Tab-separated table of C-alpha atoms in Angstrom:
chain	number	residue	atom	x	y	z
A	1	UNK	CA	-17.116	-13.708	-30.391
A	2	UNK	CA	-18.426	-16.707	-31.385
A	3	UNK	CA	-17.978	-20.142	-29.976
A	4	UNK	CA	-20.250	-23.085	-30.913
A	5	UNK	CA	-17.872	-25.157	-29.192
A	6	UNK	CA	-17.205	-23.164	-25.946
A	7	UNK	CA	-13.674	-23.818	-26.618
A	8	UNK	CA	-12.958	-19.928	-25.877
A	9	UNK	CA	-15.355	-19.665	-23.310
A	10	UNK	CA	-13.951	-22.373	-21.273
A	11	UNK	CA	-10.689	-20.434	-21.815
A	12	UNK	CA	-12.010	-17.777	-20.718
A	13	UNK	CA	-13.057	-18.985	-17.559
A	14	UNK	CA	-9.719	-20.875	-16.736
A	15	UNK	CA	-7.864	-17.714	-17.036
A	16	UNK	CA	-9.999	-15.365	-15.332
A	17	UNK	CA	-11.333	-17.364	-12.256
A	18	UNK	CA	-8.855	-16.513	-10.550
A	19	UNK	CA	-9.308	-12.986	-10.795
A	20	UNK	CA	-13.317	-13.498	-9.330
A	21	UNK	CA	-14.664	-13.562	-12.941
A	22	UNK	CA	-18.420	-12.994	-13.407
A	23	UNK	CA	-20.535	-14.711	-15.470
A	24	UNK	CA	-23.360	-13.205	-15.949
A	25	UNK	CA	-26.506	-13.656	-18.666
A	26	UNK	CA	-29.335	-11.328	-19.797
A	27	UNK	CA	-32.050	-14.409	-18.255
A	28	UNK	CA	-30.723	-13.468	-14.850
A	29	UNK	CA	-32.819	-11.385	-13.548
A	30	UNK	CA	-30.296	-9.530	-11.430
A	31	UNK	CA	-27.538	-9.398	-14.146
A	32	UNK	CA	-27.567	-5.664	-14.124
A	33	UNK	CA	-26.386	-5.709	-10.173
A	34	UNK	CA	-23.587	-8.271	-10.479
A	35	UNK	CA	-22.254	-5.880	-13.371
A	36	UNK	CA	-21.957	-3.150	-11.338
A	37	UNK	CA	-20.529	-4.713	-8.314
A	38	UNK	CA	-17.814	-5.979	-10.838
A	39	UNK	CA	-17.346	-2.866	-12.072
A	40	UNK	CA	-17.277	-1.133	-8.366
A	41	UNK	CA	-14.608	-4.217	-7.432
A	42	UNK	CA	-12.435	-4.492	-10.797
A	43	UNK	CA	-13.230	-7.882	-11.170
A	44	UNK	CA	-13.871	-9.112	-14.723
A	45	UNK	CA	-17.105	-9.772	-16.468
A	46	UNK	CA	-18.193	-12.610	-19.437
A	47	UNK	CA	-21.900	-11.850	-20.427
A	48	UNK	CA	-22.880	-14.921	-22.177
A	49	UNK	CA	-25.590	-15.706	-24.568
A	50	UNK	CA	-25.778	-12.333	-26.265
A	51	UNK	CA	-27.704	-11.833	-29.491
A	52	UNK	CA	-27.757	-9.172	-31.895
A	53	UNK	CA	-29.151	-6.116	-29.742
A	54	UNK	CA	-27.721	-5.243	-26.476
A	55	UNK	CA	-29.866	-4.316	-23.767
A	56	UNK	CA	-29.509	-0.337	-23.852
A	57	UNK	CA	-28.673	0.094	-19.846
A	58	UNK	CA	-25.268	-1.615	-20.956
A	59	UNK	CA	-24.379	1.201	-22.894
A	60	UNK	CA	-23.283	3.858	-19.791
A	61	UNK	CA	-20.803	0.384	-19.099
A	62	UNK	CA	-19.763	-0.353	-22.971
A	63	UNK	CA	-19.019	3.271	-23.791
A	64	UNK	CA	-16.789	3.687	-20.310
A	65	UNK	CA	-19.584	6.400	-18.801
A	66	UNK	CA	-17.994	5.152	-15.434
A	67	UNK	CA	-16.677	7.944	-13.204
A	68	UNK	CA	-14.630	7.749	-9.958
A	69	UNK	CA	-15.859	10.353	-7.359
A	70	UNK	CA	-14.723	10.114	-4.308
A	71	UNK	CA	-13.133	6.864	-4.504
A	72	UNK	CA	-16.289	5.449	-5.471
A	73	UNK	CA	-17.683	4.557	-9.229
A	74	UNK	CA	-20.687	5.931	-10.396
A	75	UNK	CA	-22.532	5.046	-13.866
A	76	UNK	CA	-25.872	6.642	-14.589
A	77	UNK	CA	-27.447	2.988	-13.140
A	78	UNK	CA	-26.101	3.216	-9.814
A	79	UNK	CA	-24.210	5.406	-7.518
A	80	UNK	CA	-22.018	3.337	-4.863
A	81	UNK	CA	-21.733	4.890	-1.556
A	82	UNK	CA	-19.375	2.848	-0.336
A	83	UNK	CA	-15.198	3.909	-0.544
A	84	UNK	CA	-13.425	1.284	-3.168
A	85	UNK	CA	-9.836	1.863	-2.455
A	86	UNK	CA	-7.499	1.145	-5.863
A	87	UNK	CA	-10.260	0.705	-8.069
């Protein structure tokens, strides 16, 4: 979306802190390890600042590659090896 004004982001964040939102930004340089915790966790993720083209290592993420084996998620970034009860 959209938001010159941050109107929706600072929505976004007021209804989702709660839940451990993530904020996370393709000039962090770890931004691809605080996805997949979030996605290991359940917790919900805002990446902010994106232009036109998306970073291709998003797309296992985007087009829901994720996998529960074990009772742990695995994308083709990362394998967890830890047990992630109810996610």
């Amino acid at each position: 979306m959209v938001d010159p004004q941050g109107q929706a982001l600072k929505w976004i964040k007021n209804m989702e802190s709660i839940k451990g939102l993530k904020l996370i930004d393709f000039q962090m340089s770890d931004y691809m390890r605080v996805l997949e915790n979030a996605v290991q966790y359940g917790l919900p993720v805002l990446l902010q600042n994106v232009q036109e083209d998306l970073d291709p290592s998003l797309s296992p993420i985007l087009n829901k590659s994720v996998t529960k084996v074990g009772g742990c998620l695995t994308t083709h970034t990362e394998t967890c090896h830890r047990d992630h009860p109810g996610v």
